CSV table of C-alpha atoms and ligand atoms in Angstrom, one decimal:
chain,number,residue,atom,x,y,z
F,1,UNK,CA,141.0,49.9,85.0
F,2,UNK,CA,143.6,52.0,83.5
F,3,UNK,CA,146.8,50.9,81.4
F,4,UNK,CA,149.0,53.3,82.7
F,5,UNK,CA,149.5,53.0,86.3
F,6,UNK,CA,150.5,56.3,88.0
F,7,UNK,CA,153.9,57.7,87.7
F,8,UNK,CA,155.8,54.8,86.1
F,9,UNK,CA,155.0,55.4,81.7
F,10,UNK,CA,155.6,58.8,82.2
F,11,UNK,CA,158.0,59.8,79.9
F,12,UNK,CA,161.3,61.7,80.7
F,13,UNK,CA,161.8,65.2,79.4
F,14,UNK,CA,164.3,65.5,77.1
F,15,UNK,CA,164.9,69.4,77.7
F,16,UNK,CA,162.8,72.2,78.6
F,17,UNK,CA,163.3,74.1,75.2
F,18,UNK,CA,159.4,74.8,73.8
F,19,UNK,CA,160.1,72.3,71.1
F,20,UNK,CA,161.0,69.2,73.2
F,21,UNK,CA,158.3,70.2,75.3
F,22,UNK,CA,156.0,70.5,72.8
F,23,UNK,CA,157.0,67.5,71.9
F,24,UNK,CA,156.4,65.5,74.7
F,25,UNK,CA,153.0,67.4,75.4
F,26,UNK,CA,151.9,66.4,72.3
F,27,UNK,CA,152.7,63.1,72.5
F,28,UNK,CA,150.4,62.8,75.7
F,29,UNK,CA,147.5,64.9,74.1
F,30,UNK,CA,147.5,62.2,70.8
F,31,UNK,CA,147.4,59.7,74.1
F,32,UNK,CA,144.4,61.5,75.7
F,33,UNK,CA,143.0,61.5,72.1
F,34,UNK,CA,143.0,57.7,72.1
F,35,UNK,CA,141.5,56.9,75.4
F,36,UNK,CA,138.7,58.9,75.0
F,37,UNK,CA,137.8,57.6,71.5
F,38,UNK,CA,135.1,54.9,72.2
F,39,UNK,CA,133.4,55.7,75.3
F,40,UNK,CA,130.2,54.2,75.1
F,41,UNK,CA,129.1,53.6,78.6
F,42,UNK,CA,128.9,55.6,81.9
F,43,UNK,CA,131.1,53.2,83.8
F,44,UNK,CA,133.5,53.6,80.7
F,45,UNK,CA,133.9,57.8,81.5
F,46,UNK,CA,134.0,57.3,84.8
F,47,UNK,CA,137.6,55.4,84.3
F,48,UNK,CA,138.6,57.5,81.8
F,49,UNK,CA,137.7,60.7,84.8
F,50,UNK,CA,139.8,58.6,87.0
F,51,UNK,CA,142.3,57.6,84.3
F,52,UNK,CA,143.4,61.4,83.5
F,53,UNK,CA,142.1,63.1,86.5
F,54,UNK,CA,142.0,61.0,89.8
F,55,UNK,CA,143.6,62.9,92.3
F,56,UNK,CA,145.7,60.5,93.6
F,57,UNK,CA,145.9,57.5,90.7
F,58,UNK,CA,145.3,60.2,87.7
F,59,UNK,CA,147.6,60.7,85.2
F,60,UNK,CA,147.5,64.2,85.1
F,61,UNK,CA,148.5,64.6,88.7
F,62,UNK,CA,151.5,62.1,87.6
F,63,UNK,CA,152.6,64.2,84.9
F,64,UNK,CA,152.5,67.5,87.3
F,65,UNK,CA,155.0,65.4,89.9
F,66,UNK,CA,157.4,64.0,87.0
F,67,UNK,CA,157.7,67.3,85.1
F,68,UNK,CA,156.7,70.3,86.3
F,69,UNK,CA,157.4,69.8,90.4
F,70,UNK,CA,161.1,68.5,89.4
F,71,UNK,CA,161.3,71.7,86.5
F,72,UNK,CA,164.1,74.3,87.6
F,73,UNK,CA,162.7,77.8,87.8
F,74,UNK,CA,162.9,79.2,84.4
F,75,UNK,CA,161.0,76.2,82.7
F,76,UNK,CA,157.8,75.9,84.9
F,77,UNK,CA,155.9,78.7,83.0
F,78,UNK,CA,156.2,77.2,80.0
F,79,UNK,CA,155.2,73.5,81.2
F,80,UNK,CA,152.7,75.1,83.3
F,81,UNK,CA,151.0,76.4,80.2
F,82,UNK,CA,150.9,73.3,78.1
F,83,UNK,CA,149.8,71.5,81.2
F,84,UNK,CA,146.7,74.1,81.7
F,85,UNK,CA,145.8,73.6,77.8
F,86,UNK,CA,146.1,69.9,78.5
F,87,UNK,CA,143.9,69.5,81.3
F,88,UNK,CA,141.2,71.7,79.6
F,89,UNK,CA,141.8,69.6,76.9
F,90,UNK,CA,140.9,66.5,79.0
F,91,UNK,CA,137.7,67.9,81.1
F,92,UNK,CA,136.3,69.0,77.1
F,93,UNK,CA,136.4,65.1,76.1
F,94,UNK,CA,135.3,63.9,79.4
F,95,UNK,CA,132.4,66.6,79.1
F,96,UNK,CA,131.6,65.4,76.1
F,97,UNK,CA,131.5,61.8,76.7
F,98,UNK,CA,129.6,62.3,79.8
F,99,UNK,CA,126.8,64.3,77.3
F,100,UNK,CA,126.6,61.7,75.0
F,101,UNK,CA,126.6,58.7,77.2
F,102,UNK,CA,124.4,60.9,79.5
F,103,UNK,CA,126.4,60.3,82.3
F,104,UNK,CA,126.5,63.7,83.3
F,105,UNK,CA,126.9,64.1,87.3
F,106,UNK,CA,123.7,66.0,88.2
F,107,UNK,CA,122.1,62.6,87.5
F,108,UNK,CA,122.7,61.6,90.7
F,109,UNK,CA,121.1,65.0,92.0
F,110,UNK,CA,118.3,64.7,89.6
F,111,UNK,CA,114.9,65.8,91.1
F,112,UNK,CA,111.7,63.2,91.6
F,113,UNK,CA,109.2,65.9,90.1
F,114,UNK,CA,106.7,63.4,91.2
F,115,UNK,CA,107.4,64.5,94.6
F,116,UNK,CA,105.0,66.8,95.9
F,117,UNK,CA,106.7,70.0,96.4
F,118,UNK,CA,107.5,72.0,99.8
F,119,UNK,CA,104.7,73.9,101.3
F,120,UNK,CA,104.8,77.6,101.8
F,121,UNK,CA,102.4,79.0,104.5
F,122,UNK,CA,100.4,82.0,102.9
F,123,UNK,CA,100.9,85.4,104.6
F,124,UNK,CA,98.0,87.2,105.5
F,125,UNK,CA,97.5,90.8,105.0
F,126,UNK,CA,97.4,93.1,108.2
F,127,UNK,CA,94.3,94.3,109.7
F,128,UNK,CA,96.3,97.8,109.4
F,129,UNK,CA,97.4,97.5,106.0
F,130,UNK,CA,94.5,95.8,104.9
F,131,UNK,CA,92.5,98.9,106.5
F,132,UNK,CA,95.1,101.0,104.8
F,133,UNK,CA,94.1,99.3,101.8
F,134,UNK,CA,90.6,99.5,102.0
F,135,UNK,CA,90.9,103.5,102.8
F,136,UNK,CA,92.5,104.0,99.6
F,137,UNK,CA,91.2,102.3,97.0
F,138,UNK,CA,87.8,104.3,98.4
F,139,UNK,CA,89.7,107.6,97.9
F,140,UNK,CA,91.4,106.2,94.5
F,141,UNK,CA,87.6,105.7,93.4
F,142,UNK,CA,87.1,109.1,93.9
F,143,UNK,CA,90.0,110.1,91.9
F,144,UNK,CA,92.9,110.4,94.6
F,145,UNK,CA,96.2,109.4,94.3
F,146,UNK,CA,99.0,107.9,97.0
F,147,UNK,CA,101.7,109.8,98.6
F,148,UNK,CA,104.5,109.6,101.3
F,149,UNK,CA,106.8,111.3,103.1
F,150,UNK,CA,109.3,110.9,105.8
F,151,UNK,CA,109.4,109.8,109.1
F,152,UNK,CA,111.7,112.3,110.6
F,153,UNK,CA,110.8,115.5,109.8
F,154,UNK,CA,112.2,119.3,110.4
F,155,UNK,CA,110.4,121.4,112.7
F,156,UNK,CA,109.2,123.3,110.0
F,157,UNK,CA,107.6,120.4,107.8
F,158,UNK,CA,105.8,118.9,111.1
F,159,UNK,CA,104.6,122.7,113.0
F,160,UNK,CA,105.9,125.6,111.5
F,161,UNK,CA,105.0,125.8,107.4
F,162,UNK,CA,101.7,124.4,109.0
F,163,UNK,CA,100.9,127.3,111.1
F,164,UNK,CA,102.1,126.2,114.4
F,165,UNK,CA,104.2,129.0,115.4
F,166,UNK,CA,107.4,128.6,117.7
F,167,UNK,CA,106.1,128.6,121.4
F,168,UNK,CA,102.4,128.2,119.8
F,169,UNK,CA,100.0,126.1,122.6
F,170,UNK,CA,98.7,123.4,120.3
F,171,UNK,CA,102.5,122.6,119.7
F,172,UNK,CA,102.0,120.9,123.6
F,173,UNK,CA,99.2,118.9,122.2
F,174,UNK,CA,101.2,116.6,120.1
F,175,UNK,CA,103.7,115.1,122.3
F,176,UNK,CA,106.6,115.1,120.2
F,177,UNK,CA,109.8,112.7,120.2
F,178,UNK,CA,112.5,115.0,119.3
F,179,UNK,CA,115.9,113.9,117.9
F,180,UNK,CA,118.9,114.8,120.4
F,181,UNK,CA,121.9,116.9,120.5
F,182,UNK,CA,120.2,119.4,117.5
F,183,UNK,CA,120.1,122.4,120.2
F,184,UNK,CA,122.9,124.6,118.4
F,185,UNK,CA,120.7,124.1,114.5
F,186,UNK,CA,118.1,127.1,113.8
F,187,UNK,CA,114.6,125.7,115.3
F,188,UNK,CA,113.2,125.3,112.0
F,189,UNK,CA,115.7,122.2,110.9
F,190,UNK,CA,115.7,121.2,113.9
F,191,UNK,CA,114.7,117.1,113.3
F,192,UNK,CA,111.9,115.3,115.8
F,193,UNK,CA,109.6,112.4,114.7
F,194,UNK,CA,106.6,113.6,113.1
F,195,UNK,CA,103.4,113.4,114.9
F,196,UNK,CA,101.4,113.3,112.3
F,197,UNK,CA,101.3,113.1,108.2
F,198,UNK,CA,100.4,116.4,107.9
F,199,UNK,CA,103.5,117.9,106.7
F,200,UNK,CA,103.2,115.5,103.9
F,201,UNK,CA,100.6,118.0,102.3
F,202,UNK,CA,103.1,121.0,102.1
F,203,UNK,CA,105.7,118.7,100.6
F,204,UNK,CA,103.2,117.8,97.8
F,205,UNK,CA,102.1,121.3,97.6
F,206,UNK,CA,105.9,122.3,96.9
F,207,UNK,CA,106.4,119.3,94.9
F,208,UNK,CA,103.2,119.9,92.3
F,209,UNK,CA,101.0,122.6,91.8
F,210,UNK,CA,97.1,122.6,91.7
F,211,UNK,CA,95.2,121.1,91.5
F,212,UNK,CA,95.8,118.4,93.9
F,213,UNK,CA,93.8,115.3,95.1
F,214,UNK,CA,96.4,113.3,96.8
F,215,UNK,CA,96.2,110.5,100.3
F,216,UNK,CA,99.2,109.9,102.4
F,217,UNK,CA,99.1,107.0,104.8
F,218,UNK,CA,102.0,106.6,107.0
F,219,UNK,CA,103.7,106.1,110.6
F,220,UNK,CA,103.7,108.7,113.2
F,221,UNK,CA,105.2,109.3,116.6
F,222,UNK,CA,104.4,111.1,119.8
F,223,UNK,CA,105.4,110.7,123.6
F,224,UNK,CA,102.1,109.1,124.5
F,225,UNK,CA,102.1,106.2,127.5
F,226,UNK,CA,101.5,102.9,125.5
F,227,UNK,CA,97.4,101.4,127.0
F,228,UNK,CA,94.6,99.4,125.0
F,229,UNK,CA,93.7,102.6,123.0
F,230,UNK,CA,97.1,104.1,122.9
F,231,UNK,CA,100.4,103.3,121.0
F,232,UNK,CA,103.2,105.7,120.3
F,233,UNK,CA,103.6,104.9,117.1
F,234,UNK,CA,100.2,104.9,115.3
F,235,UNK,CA,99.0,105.2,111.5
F,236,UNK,CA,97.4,107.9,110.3
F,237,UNK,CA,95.6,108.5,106.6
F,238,UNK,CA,96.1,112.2,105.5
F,239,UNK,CA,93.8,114.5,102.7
F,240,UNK,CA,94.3,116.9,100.9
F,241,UNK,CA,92.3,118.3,97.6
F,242,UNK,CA,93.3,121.8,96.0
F,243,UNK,CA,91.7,123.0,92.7
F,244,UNK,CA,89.5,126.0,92.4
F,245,UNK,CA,86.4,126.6,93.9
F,246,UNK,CA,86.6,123.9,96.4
F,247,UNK,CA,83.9,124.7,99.3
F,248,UNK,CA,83.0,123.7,102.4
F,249,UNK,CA,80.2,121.2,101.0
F,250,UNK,CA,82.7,119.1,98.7
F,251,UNK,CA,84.2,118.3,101.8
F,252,UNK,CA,81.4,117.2,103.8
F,253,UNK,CA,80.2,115.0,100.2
F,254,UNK,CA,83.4,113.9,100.1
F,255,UNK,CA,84.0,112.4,103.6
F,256,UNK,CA,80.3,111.5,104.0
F,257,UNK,CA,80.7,109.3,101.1
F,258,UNK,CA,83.9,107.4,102.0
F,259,UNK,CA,82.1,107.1,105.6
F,260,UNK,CA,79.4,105.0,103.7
F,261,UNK,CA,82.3,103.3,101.8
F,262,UNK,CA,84.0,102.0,104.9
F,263,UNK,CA,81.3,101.3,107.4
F,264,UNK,CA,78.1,100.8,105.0
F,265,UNK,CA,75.3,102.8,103.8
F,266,UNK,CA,73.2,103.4,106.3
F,267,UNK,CA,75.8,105.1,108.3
F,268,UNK,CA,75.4,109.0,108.8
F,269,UNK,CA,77.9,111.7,109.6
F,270,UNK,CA,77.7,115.0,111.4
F,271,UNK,CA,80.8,118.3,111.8
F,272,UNK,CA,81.4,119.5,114.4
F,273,UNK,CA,83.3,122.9,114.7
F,274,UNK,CA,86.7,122.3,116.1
F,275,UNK,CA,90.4,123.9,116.3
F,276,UNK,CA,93.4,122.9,114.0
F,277,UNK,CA,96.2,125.4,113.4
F,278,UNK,CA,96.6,124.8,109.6
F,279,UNK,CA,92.5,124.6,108.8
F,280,UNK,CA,90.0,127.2,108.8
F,281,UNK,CA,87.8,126.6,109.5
F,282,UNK,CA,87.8,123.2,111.1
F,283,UNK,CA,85.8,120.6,111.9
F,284,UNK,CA,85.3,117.7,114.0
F,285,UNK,CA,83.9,114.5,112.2
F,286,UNK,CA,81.3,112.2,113.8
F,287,UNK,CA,79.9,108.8,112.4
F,288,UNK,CA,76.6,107.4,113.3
F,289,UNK,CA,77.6,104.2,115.3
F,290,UNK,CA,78.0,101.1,113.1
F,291,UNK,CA,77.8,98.8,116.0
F,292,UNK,CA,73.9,100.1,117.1
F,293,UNK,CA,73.1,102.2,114.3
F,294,UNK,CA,72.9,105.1,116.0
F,295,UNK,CA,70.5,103.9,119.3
F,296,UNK,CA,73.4,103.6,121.9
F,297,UNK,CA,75.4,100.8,122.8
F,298,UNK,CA,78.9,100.4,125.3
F,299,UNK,CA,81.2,101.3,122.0
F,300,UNK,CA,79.6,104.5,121.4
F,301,UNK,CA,79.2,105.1,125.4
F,302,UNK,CA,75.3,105.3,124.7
F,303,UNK,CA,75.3,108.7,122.3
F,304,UNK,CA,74.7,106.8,119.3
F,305,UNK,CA,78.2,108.9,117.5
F,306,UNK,CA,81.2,107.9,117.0
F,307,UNK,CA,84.0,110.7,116.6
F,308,UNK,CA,86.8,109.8,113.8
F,309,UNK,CA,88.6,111.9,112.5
F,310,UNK,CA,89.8,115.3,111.5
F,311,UNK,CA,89.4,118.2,108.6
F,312,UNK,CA,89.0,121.7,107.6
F,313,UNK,CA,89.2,124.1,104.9
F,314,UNK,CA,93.6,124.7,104.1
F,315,UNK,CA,94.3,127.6,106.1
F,316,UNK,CA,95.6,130.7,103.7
F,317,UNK,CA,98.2,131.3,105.9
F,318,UNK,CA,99.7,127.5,104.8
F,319,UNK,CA,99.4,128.4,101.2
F,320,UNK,CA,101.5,131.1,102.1
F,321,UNK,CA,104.2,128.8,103.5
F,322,UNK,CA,103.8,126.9,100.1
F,323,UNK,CA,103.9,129.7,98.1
F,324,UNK,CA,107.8,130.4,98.7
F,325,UNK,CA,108.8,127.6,96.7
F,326,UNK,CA,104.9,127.2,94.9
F,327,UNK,CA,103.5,130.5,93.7
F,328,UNK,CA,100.2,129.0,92.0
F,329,UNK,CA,98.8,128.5,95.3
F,330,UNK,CA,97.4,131.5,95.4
F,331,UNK,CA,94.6,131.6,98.3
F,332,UNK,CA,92.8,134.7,96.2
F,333,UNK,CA,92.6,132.1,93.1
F,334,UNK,CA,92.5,128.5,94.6
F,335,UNK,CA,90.9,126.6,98.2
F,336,UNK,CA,91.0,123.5,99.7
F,337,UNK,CA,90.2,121.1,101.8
F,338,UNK,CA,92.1,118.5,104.3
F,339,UNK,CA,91.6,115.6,107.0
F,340,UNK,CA,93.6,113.3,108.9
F,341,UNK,CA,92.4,110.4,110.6
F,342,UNK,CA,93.5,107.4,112.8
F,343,UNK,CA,94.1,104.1,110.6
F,344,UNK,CA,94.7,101.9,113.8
F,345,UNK,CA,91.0,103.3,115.6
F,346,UNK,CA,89.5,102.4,112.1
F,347,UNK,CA,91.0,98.9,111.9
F,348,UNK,CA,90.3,98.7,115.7
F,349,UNK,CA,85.9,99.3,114.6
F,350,UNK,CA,86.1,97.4,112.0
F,351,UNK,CA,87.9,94.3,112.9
F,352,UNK,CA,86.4,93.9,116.6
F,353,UNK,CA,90.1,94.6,118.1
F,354,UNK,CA,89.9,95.5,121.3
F,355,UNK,CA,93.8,96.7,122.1
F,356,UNK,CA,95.6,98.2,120.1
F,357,UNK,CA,98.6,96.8,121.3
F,358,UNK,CA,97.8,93.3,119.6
F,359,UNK,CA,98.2,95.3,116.3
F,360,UNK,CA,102.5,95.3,117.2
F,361,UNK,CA,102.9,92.6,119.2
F,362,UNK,CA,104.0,90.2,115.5
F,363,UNK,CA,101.3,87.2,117.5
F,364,UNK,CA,100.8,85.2,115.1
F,365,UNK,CA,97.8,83.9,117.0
F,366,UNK,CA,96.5,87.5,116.4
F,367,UNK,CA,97.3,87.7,112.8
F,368,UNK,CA,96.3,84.2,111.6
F,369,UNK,CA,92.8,85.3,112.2
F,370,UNK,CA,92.7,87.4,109.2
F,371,UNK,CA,94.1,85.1,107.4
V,1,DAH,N1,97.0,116.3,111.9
V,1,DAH,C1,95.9,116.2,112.8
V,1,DAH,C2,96.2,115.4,114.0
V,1,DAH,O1,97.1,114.6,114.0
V,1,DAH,C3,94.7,115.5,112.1
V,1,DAH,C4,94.1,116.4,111.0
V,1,DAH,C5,93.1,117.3,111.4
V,1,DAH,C6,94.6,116.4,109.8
V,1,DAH,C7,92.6,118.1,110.5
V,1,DAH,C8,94.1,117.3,108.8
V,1,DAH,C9,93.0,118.1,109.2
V,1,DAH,O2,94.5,117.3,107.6
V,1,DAH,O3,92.5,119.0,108.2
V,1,DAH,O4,95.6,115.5,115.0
């Protein structure tokens, strides 16, 4: 145990000028100095922690109450300073005597790396972004790289720049969750929800000039009653190339080959002529169905074709949108081509899923299966 019991060989001040206490401070340190001189053993620190530093017994708390709780105003700066440099002086020995005796306290919290360690359950990739995935490393093969843009979108990003004019019918089409209260704002800034990743080609097109080989996957919106084939909010996987001399045929190569990527080899495709307002012309995409290869079955309602997605040579009329802010898309000098197509009705083939409401419900029954 200690010599010193608390309080009672704590010395009187004999002034509170710096050199008397000075003085006394030093004659405490040479004390500190002494104790801590042959500490050999862990139980041996531990008395000399509780020696200088027990809260109740310590010395340290007995030299606070004896000199500077009783100190009149003007002195307790001064004893509060050497008693600051005096405790650090204590916790440096004790630190050190705990290092060299290793008696350091995280001993008792030392780890048993014998144990076997906690066990993390694996995520699994889902079926949308793992069909996300698979969709664009087949375009990345053929030399495409990633984009995305926003969410929200101005009227003129989602419809206008891509040749839906105001008041235009196919605007009806797309359902569209508009933000409130924008009624006094021009129509084209006006901000909705896009419904669809289209206007994430003209923000390229501004953002980079030709030529252009780019994908943009992303979430889109529209006012449609959720059912087993329907969700309003959905994934879509845009296209866009731009260079010159781009025809027709490129894209039917280029969309018959990631066709065979995705659902195998043997699968065919066929175009269909259809109406977009920002392709010209466009076309309507059929795949020969991967579930009966093409002989009829209930998932292609007996016609042997499955239709999937979207494309069409770029309208010149949305280079001319572009052009404001991109004059080297010049539709004399430079064509393209562009699709769009339904990432959930993909994931939905190829994974078996049969509502496309399991895809947001966060089940992990659902999800553990692609695990
Ligand atoms: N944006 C169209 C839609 O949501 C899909 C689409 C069709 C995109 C043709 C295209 C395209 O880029 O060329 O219905």
């Amino acid at each position: 145990m200690p010599e010193h019991e608390s309080g009672d060989s704590i010395p009187h001040l004999s002034g509170y000028r710096e050199a008397e206490l000075d003085q006394a401070f030093a004659a405490i340190s040479r004390e500190v100095e002494a104790s801590s001189a042959a500490l050999a053993t862990p139980e041996a620190v531990e008395a000399f922690r509780l020696q200088w530093l027990g809260r109740k017994q310590g010395r340290l708390k007995a030299i606070s109450d004896a000199w500077l709780k009783s100190a009149p105003v003007e002195a307790k700066k001064l004893i509060g300073q050497r008693f600051n440099t005096l405790k650090a002086e204590i916790e440096q020995r004790l630190e050190h005597a705990e290092a060299s005796t290793g008696s350091s306290a995280l001993d008792s919290e030392a780890i048993d790396i014998t144990l076997p360690g906690t066990r993390r359950k694996l995520g699994a990739e889902h079926p949308l972004i793992r069909t996300q995935n698979e969709l664009i490393a087949i375009f990345a093969r053929m030399g495409y790289s990633v984009g995305i843009g926003p969410e929200v979108e101005t009227d003129y990003y989602n419809f206008e720049s891509l040749n839906f004019p105001p008041g235009h019918p196919a605007r009806d089409t797309q359902d569209t969750l508009v933000v409130s209260g924008q009624e006094r704002k021009p129509l084209r800034d006006r901000l909705l929800m896009r419904t669809h990743t289209s206007p994430v080609q003209i923000h390229t097109m501004e953002e980079q000039p030709p030529p252009i080989r780019i994908v943009i996957p992303g979430k889109v919106h529209r006012n449609d009653a959720a059912d087993a084939t329907h969700s309003p909010i959905f994934h879509q996987l845009e296209g866009l190339c731009v260079d010159t001399n781009i025809t027709f045929a490129d894209l039917k190569g280029t969309l018959d080959h990631a066709m065979k990527e995705l659902f195998g080899s043997s699968v065919r495709t066929r175009f269909f002529p259809s109406f977009f307002p920002f392709t010209e012309p466009s076309a309507d995409v059929q795949i020969s169905c991967p579930f009966c290869g093409g002989s009829g079955c209930r998932k292609c309602k007996y016609s042997g074709w499955i239709e999937l997605l979207g494309c069409g040579m770029v309208d010149p009329s949305v280079f001319g949108f572009v052009q404001q802010k991109q004059p080297a898309y010049d539709p004399k000098k430079i064509s393209g081509f562009a699709f769009g197509m339904g990432i959930d009705r993909i994931a939905m083939m190829k994974y078996g899923i049969g509502d496309v409401s399991l895809m947001y419900s966060g089940d992990l029954r659902f999800l553990e299966q692609f695990a």
